[in-house]
XYZ file of C-alpha atoms in Angstrom:
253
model
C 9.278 -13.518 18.526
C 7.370 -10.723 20.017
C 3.381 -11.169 20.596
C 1.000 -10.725 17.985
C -0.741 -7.752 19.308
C -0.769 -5.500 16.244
C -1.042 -6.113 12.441
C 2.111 -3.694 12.338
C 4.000 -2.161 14.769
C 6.475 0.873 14.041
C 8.655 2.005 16.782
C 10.990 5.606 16.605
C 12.046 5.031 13.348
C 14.130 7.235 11.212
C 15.659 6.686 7.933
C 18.203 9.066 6.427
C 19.715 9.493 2.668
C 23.058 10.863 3.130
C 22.222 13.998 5.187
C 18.657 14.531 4.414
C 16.512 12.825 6.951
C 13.532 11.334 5.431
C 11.677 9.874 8.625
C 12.488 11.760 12.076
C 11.257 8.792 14.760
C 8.032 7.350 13.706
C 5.563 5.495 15.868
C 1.969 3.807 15.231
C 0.656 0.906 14.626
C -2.157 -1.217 12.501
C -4.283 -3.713 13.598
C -5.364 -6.560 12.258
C -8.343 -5.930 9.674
C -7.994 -1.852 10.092
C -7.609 0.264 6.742
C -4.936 2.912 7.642
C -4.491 5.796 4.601
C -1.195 7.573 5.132
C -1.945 11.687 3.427
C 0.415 14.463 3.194
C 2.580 16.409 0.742
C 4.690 15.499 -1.821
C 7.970 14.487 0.417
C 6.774 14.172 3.207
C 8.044 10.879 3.742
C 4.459 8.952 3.445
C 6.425 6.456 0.171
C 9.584 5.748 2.285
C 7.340 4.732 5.405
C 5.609 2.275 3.397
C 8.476 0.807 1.986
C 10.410 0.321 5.427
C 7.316 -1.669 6.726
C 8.637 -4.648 4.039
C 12.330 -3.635 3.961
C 12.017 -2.511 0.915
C 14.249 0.730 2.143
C 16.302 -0.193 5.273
C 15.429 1.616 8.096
C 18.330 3.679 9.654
C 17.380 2.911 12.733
C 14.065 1.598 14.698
C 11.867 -0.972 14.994
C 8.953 -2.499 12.646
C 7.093 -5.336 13.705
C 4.623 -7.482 11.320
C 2.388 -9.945 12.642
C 4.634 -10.425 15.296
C 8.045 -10.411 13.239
C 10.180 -7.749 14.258
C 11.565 -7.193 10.531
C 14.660 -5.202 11.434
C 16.273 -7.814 13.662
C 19.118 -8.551 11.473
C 18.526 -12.388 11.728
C 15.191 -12.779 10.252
C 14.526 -14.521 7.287
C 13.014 -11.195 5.232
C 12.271 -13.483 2.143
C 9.760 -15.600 4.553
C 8.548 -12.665 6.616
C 7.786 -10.907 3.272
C 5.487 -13.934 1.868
C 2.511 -12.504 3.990
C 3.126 -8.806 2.777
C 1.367 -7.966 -0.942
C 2.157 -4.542 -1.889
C 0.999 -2.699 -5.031
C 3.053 0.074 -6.910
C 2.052 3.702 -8.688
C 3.416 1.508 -11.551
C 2.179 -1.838 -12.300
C 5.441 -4.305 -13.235
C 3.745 -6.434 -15.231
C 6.210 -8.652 -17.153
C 4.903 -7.517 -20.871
C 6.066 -10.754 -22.694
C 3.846 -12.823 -20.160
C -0.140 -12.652 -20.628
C -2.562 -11.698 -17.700
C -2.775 -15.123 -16.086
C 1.201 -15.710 -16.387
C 1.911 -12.593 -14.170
C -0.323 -13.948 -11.438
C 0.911 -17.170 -11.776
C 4.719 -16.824 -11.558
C 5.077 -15.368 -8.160
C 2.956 -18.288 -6.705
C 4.958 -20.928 -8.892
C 8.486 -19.952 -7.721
C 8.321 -18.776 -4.478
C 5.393 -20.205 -2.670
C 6.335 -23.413 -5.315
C 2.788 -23.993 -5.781
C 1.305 -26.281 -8.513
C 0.553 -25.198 -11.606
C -3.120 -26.029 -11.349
C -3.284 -24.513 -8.079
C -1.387 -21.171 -9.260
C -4.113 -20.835 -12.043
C -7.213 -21.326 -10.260
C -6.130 -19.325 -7.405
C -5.008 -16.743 -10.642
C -8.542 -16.889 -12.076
C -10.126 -16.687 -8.615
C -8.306 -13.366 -8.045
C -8.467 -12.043 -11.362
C -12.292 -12.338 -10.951
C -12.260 -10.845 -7.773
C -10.948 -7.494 -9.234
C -13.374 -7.551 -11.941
C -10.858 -9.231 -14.918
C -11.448 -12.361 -14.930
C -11.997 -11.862 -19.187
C -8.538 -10.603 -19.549
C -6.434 -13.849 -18.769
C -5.150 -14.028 -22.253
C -4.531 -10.761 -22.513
C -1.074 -9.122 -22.592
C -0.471 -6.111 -20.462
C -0.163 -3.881 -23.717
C -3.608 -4.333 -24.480
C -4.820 -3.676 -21.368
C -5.731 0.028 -19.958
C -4.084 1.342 -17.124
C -6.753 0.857 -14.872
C -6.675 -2.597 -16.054
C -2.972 -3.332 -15.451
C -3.470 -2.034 -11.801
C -6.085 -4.144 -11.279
C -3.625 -7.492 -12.415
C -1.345 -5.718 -10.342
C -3.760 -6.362 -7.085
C -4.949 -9.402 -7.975
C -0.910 -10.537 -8.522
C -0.455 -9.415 -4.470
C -3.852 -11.160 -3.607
C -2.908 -14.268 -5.096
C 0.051 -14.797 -2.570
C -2.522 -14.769 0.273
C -0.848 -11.771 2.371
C -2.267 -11.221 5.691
C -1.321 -7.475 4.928
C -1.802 -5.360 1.780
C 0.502 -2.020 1.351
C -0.389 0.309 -1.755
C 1.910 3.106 -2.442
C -0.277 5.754 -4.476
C -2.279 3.260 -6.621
C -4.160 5.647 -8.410
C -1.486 8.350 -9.315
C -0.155 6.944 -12.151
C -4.411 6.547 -14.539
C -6.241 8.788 -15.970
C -8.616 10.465 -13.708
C -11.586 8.083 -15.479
C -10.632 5.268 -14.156
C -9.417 6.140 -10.991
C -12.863 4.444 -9.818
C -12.082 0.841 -11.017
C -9.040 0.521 -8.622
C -10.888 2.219 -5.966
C -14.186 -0.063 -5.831
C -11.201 -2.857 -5.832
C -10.008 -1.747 -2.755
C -13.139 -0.561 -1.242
C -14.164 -4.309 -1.515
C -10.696 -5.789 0.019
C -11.729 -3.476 3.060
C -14.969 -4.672 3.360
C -13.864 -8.251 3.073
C -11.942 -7.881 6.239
C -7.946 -7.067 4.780
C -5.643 -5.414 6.825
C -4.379 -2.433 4.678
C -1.706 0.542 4.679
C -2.610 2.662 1.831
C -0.617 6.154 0.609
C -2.829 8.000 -1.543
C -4.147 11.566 -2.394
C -7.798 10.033 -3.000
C -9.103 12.263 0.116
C -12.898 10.853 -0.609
C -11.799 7.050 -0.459
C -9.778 7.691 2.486
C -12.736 9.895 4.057
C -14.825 6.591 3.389
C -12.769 3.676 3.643
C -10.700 4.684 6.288
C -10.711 3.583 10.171
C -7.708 5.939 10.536
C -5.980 8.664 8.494
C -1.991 9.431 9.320
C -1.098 13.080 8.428
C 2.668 13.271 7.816
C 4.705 16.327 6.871
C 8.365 16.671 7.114
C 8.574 13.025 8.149
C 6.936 13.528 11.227
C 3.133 12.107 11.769
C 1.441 15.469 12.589
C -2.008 14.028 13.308
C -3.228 10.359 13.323
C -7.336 9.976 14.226
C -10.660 8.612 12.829
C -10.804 9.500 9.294
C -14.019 11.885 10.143
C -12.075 13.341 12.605
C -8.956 14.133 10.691
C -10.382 15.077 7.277
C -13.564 16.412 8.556
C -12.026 18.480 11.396
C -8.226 18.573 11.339
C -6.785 19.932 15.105
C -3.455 20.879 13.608
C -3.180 24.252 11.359
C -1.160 22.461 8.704
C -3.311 19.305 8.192
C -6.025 22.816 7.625
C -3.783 24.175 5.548
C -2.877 20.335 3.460
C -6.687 19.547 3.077
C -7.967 23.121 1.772
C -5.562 23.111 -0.937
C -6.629 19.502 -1.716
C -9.891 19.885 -1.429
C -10.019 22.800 -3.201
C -7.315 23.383 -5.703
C -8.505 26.809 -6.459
C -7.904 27.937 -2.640
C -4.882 30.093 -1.936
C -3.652 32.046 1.343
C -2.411 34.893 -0.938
């Protein structure tokens, strides 16, 4: 068991697919209660990070360390080390035969074997919290996109996870309601959660931020405050990354 210094701890790690290496030795770390957003271009490796930190890809080699669990030491109990992780997909995995309260339930029924009264209330208590609390008897098909994400979160909040990852949760909706998620997540921050969030929202991560992680050709490239690193990059290609994103109408050419 290794001290609880960090929230999560990532030490030289690499993962390859076949030949093509994905990750090329990546360190940093995440305290507890610090909002880290992870930016860069399309593959540059910012998914398959975020995935290794729950095992969800298995690292090729390296360390990762949550709350004290080193999750690559081939004898831990993953299932149990994974009970304080929530993560949140581009796409929401709602099951669609099961209404809004169901999917927040189930998770809490079979594998933290709560109660059924206790898996509802804490399901209404966290459906309210993202602003759904209406929707319980809803099915997922009747539901916007927005909407679904926002089950999605409150499914991952309702196993009480001292850690929330979200892998792009805002790539997959319409550009209207973008927002909804957004204030969601702006409000988990401000309540304290400890989050590791991959998106291409430059604003939120401008605003919500304590740090923003640049990667590129799975390699961090620049890691600082969020004013710092959005508002005045020190590397040439983080320049380069944010003018086009900022301003999809810039070109070198």
């Amino acid at each position: 068991m290794t001290p609880v210094n960090h929230a999560v701890e990532i030490r030289d790690l690499h993962k390859r697919f076949g030949k093509l290496e994905v990750l090329k030795g990546i360190d940093f770390a995440v305290d507890p209660g610090q909002v880290v957003c992870v930016i860069g271009p399309s593959g540059s490796g910012k998914s398959t990070l975020l995935r290794c930190v729950n095992l969800l890809e298995q690292p090729t080699s390296g360390r990762v360390v949550v709350h004290g669990v080193e999750l690559t030491d081939r004898d831990v109990d993953i299932d149990a080390a994974r009970r304080g992780i929530g993560m949140v997909f581009q796409q929401f995995n709602l099951f669609p035969h099961m209404t809004v309260l169901q999917n927040v339930m189930i998770s809490q029924r079979r594998v933290l074997k709560r109660g059924k009264a206790e898996a509802e209330r804490i399901a209404r208590e966290n459906l309210d919290k993202v602003g759904i609390g209406e929707k319980c008897d809803a099915y997922p098909v009747q539901l916007s996109g927005g909407q679904q994400q926002r089950v999605a979160i409150a499914r991952a909040l309702a196993m009480s996870p001292a850690l929330m990852l979200f892998d792009e949760p805002t790539s997959a909706l319409d550009p209207e309601l973008v927002g909804d998620v957004l204030t969601v997540m702006r409000k988990l921050a401000e309540e304290g959660m400890t989050m590791l969030v991959v998106t291409h929202e430059m604003a939120f991560a401008r605003d919500v931020a304590d740090r923003v992680v640049f990667m590129d050709g799975g390699v961090i490239v620049e890691d600082g405050p969020a004013e710092q690193v959005i508002g005045a990059p020190r590397h040439e290609r983080t320049k380069t990354f944010l003018s086009r994103v900022l301003d999809p109408t810039h070109t070198d050419i």
